Amino acid sequence: MDIDLTPKLAKQVYGGEGGSYHAWCPNELPMLKEGNIGAAKLALTKNGFALPCFSDSAKVAYVLQGSGVAGIVLPAKDEKVIPITKGDAIALPFGFVSWWYNKEDTELVVLFLGDTKTAHKAGSFTDMYLTGSNGIFTGFSTEFVSRAWDVDESVAKTLVSSQTAKGIVKLDAGFQMPEPKQGDRDGLVLNCEEAPLDVDIKGGGKVVVLNTKNLPLVGQVGTGADLVRLNGSAMCSPGFSVDSALQVTYIVRGSGRVQVVGPDGKRILEAHLKPGNLFIVPRFCVVSKIGDPDGMEWFSIITTPDPKFTDLAGKVCPWKSLSPQVLQAAFNVSPDVQQHFSSKRTAEQTFFPPSN
């Protein structure tokens, strides 16, 4: 596999006083285009407002930092105004309209990951803004706009031309945005930092998996997700996705090492990971990570709504199911070596704490 898998940082696409929008470029991270995956980040300063838009792709949004408000309109549904905070994962199906607002001092940062098979450009999101200097109605004639909205042409001109910003604006401190409703989160949001753990290995790590059981709307998005916290110097077992899915990983905090092995036993990636890095594990390739002493946390999407993985080390792995004779023949080793191998990792799974 000759494609470059080197982890990359996002680059700013546009921004201003209210915040900025960043994206990963398929030309720099070719697996985005190869796998039809989009990745971007929105950062809003205090009173920053991301204008309403719709996208050419379904997405999962993950709040990396801060808290704020999001407005979500699903097709033929009423607006949901939801409070959002760090750790929230939000399912955004195809056809949604959204806006985002930060009223706090702390910068609000939201990660977007999704499938771009319906997109204008493979590996990139294209957002269609409803207002602003690049709003879709700037392309219609005044006659069309006034007839569509049933307003005078003078009013149509005012509505279309008054917002001169692109994508993000900074609102006046006294401007009153809609108050969010906690109940509107139901069915749209799962806080991965507060959700029940799917895996919890003492001294090793913890996992929360986002799937159709705890957030059914991801079935419409078409991707599952997980939040993984790897303890200091612990190892994440070598493993692979069993359902032909790509794994797109963003490093939230901490640092560590990663190795990915592809066909013919070739190591196709070896890198040191740091916060902000994004990388993609191709289908059926085997990945493993080891955290630095301070540990490492990452958020991933998997291109199936109900992801399944197979570990290749630990108590639940194919090695433990294969008969001794098969292991001896496959490794071409003596029974003593096979027995020593089979006696290891009989209790641990998924995460392995550092050896004392």
PDB file of N, CA, C and O in Angstrom, residues 278-309:
ATOM      1  N   LEU A 278      -4.818  13.870  12.957  1.00  0.00           N
ATOM      2  CA  LEU A 278      -5.864  13.023  12.388  1.00  0.00           C
ATOM      3  C   LEU A 278      -5.191  12.004  11.477  1.00  0.00           C
ATOM      4  O   LEU A 278      -4.314  12.351  10.684  1.00  0.00           O
ATOM      5  N   PHE A 279      -5.592  10.738  11.609  1.00  0.00           N
ATOM      6  CA  PHE A 279      -5.086   9.721  10.695  1.00  0.00           C
ATOM      7  C   PHE A 279      -6.181   8.678  10.454  1.00  0.00           C
ATOM      8  O   PHE A 279      -7.166   8.591  11.192  1.00  0.00           O
ATOM      9  N   ILE A 280      -6.007   7.897   9.386  1.00  0.00           N
ATOM     10  CA  ILE A 280      -7.030   6.942   8.958  1.00  0.00           C
ATOM     11  C   ILE A 280      -6.400   5.565   8.812  1.00  0.00           C
ATOM     12  O   ILE A 280      -5.341   5.419   8.180  1.00  0.00           O
ATOM     13  N   VAL A 281      -7.052   4.557   9.383  1.00  0.00           N
ATOM     14  CA  VAL A 281      -6.618   3.173   9.242  1.00  0.00           C
ATOM     15  C   VAL A 281      -7.419   2.532   8.113  1.00  0.00           C
ATOM     16  O   VAL A 281      -8.648   2.457   8.189  1.00  0.00           O
ATOM     17  N   PRO A 282      -6.757   2.077   7.049  1.00  0.00           N
ATOM     18  CA  PRO A 282      -7.480   1.466   5.931  1.00  0.00           C
ATOM     19  C   PRO A 282      -8.180   0.166   6.337  1.00  0.00           C
ATOM     20  O   PRO A 282      -7.890  -0.434   7.377  1.00  0.00           O
ATOM     21  N   ARG A 283      -9.092  -0.269   5.492  1.00  0.00           N
ATOM     22  CA  ARG A 283      -9.878  -1.481   5.745  1.00  0.00           C
ATOM     23  C   ARG A 283      -8.981  -2.696   5.981  1.00  0.00           C
ATOM     24  O   ARG A 283      -8.047  -2.941   5.227  1.00  0.00           O
ATOM     25  N   PHE A 284      -9.314  -3.446   7.035  1.00  0.00           N
ATOM     26  CA  PHE A 284      -8.685  -4.712   7.391  1.00  0.00           C
ATOM     27  C   PHE A 284      -7.212  -4.585   7.795  1.00  0.00           C
ATOM     28  O   PHE A 284      -6.562  -5.594   8.056  1.00  0.00           O
ATOM     29  N   CYS A 285      -6.682  -3.380   7.849  1.00  0.00           N
ATOM     30  CA  CYS A 285      -5.329  -3.206   8.359  1.00  0.00           C
ATOM     31  C   CYS A 285      -5.360  -3.256   9.885  1.00  0.00           C
ATOM     32  O   CYS A 285      -6.363  -2.924  10.518  1.00  0.00           O
ATOM     33  N   VAL A 286      -4.253  -3.666  10.469  1.00  0.00           N
ATOM     34  CA  VAL A 286      -4.174  -3.882  11.914  1.00  0.00           C
ATOM     35  C   VAL A 286      -3.439  -2.706  12.559  1.00  0.00           C
ATOM     36  O   VAL A 286      -2.363  -2.310  12.108  1.00  0.00           O
ATOM     37  N   VAL A 287      -4.039  -2.152  13.617  1.00  0.00           N
ATOM     38  CA  VAL A 287      -3.499  -0.971  14.270  1.00  0.00           C
ATOM     39  C   VAL A 287      -3.277  -1.245  15.750  1.00  0.00           C
ATOM     40  O   VAL A 287      -4.038  -1.986  16.383  1.00  0.00           O
ATOM     41  N   SER A 288      -2.226  -0.642  16.303  1.00  0.00           N
ATOM     42  CA  SER A 288      -1.969  -0.712  17.737  1.00  0.00           C
ATOM     43  C   SER A 288      -1.343   0.602  18.183  1.00  0.00           C
ATOM     44  O   SER A 288      -0.650   1.263  17.408  1.00  0.00           O
ATOM     45  N   LYS A 289      -1.618   0.982  19.437  1.00  0.00           N
ATOM     46  CA  LYS A 289      -1.097   2.243  19.979  1.00  0.00           C
ATOM     47  C   LYS A 289      -0.521   2.000  21.373  1.00  0.00           C
ATOM     48  O   LYS A 289      -1.012   1.129  22.113  1.00  0.00           O
ATOM     49  N   ILE A 290       0.489   2.790  21.727  1.00  0.00           N
ATOM     50  CA  ILE A 290       1.056   2.794  23.075  1.00  0.00           C
ATOM     51  C   ILE A 290       1.102   4.236  23.552  1.00  0.00           C
ATOM     52  O   ILE A 290       1.644   5.113  22.863  1.00  0.00           O
ATOM     53  N   GLY A 291       0.518   4.492  24.699  1.00  0.00           N
ATOM     54  CA  GLY A 291       0.473   5.842  25.229  1.00  0.00           C
ATOM     55  C   GLY A 291       1.803   6.267  25.826  1.00  0.00           C
ATOM     56  O   GLY A 291       2.565   5.447  26.342  1.00  0.00           O
ATOM     57  N   ASP A 292       2.094   7.568  25.746  1.00  0.00           N
ATOM     58  CA  ASP A 292       3.227   8.129  26.483  1.00  0.00           C
ATOM     59  C   ASP A 292       2.885   8.122  27.977  1.00  0.00           C
ATOM     60  O   ASP A 292       1.748   7.804  28.357  1.00  0.00           O
ATOM     61  N   PRO A 293       3.823   8.477  28.850  1.00  0.00           N
ATOM     62  CA  PRO A 293       3.553   8.406  30.296  1.00  0.00           C
ATOM     63  C   PRO A 293       2.306   9.152  30.761  1.00  0.00           C
ATOM     64  O   PRO A 293       1.681   8.757  31.751  1.00  0.00           O
ATOM     65  N   ASP A 294       1.919  10.219  30.066  1.00  0.00           N
ATOM     66  CA  ASP A 294       0.722  10.963  30.467  1.00  0.00           C
ATOM     67  C   ASP A 294      -0.551  10.400  29.844  1.00  0.00           C
ATOM     68  O   ASP A 294      -1.644  10.933  30.077  1.00  0.00           O
ATOM     69  N   GLY A 295      -0.447   9.355  29.046  1.00  0.00           N
ATOM     70  CA  GLY A 295      -1.625   8.750  28.433  1.00  0.00           C
ATOM     71  C   GLY A 295      -2.037   9.452  27.150  1.00  0.00           C
ATOM     72  O   GLY A 295      -1.417  10.433  26.715  1.00  0.00           O
ATOM     73  N   MET A 296      -3.117   8.964  26.561  1.00  0.00           N
ATOM     74  CA  MET A 296      -3.589   9.514  25.288  1.00  0.00           C
ATOM     75  C   MET A 296      -5.097   9.267  25.163  1.00  0.00           C
ATOM     76  O   MET A 296      -5.601   8.231  25.579  1.00  0.00           O
ATOM     77  N   GLU A 297      -5.789  10.259  24.601  1.00  0.00           N
ATOM     78  CA  GLU A 297      -7.237  10.160  24.392  1.00  0.00           C
ATOM     79  C   GLU A 297      -7.533  10.463  22.932  1.00  0.00           C
ATOM     80  O   GLU A 297      -6.971  11.396  22.356  1.00  0.00           O
ATOM     81  N   TRP A 298      -8.418   9.655  22.331  1.00  0.00           N
ATOM     82  CA  TRP A 298      -8.789   9.911  20.940  1.00  0.00           C
ATOM     83  C   TRP A 298     -10.262   9.653  20.700  1.00  0.00           C
ATOM     84  O   TRP A 298     -10.914   8.898  21.419  1.00  0.00           O
ATOM     85  N   PHE A 299     -10.780  10.347  19.681  1.00  0.00           N
ATOM     86  CA  PHE A 299     -12.155  10.165  19.223  1.00  0.00           C
ATOM     87  C   PHE A 299     -12.090   9.660  17.787  1.00  0.00           C
ATOM     88  O   PHE A 299     -11.370  10.229  16.961  1.00  0.00           O
ATOM     89  N   SER A 300     -12.819   8.601  17.503  1.00  0.00           N
ATOM     90  CA  SER A 300     -12.798   8.004  16.168  1.00  0.00           C
ATOM     91  C   SER A 300     -14.206   7.835  15.641  1.00  0.00           C
ATOM     92  O   SER A 300     -15.153   7.604  16.409  1.00  0.00           O
ATOM     93  N   ILE A 301     -14.336   7.933  14.320  1.00  0.00           N
ATOM     94  CA  ILE A 301     -15.535   7.410  13.681  1.00  0.00           C
ATOM     95  C   ILE A 301     -15.132   6.165  12.898  1.00  0.00           C
ATOM     96  O   ILE A 301     -13.987   6.023  12.442  1.00  0.00           O
ATOM     97  N   ILE A 302     -16.083   5.259  12.782  1.00  0.00           N
ATOM     98  CA  ILE A 302     -15.901   4.021  12.045  1.00  0.00           C
ATOM     99  C   ILE A 302     -17.014   3.974  11.012  1.00  0.00           C
ATOM    100  O   ILE A 302     -18.182   4.245  11.344  1.00  0.00           O
ATOM    101  N   THR A 303     -16.687   3.661   9.778  1.00  0.00           N
ATOM    102  CA  THR A 303     -17.646   3.827   8.685  1.00  0.00           C
ATOM    103  C   THR A 303     -18.675   2.710   8.627  1.00  0.00           C
ATOM    104  O   THR A 303     -18.935   2.113   7.584  1.00  0.00           O
ATOM    105  N   THR A 304     -19.275   2.430   9.762  1.00  0.00           N
ATOM    106  CA  THR A 304     -20.425   1.549   9.901  1.00  0.00           C
ATOM    107  C   THR A 304     -21.118   1.958  11.201  1.00  0.00           C
ATOM    108  O   THR A 304     -20.438   2.336  12.159  1.00  0.00           O
ATOM    109  N   PRO A 305     -22.455   1.928  11.263  1.00  0.00           N
ATOM    110  CA  PRO A 305     -23.125   2.422  12.476  1.00  0.00           C
ATOM    111  C   PRO A 305     -22.973   1.525  13.699  1.00  0.00           C
ATOM    112  O   PRO A 305     -23.164   1.982  14.823  1.00  0.00           O
ATOM    113  N   ASP A 306     -22.633   0.270  13.495  1.00  0.00           N
ATOM    114  CA  ASP A 306     -22.457  -0.658  14.615  1.00  0.00           C
ATOM    115  C   ASP A 306     -21.126  -1.381  14.463  1.00  0.00           C
ATOM    116  O   ASP A 306     -21.072  -2.550  14.052  1.00  0.00           O
ATOM    117  N   PRO A 307     -20.031  -0.697  14.776  1.00  0.00           N
ATOM    118  CA  PRO A 307     -18.704  -1.258  14.515  1.00  0.00           C
ATOM    119  C   PRO A 307     -18.383  -2.476  15.372  1.00  0.00           C
ATOM    120  O   PRO A 307     -18.813  -2.590  16.510  1.00  0.00           O
ATOM    121  N   LYS A 308     -17.596  -3.380  14.783  1.00  0.00           N
ATOM    122  CA  LYS A 308     -17.121  -4.573  15.487  1.00  0.00           C
ATOM    123  C   LYS A 308     -15.632  -4.723  15.206  1.00  0.00           C
ATOM    124  O   LYS A 308     -15.183  -4.512  14.088  1.00  0.00           O
ATOM    125  N   PHE A 309     -14.886  -5.083  16.251  1.00  0.00           N
ATOM    126  CA  PHE A 309     -13.441  -5.214  16.130  1.00  0.00           C
ATOM    127  C   PHE A 309     -12.984  -6.577  16.632  1.00  0.00           C
ATOM    128  O   PHE A 309     -13.617  -7.182  17.497  1.00  0.00           O
TER     129      PHE A 309
END
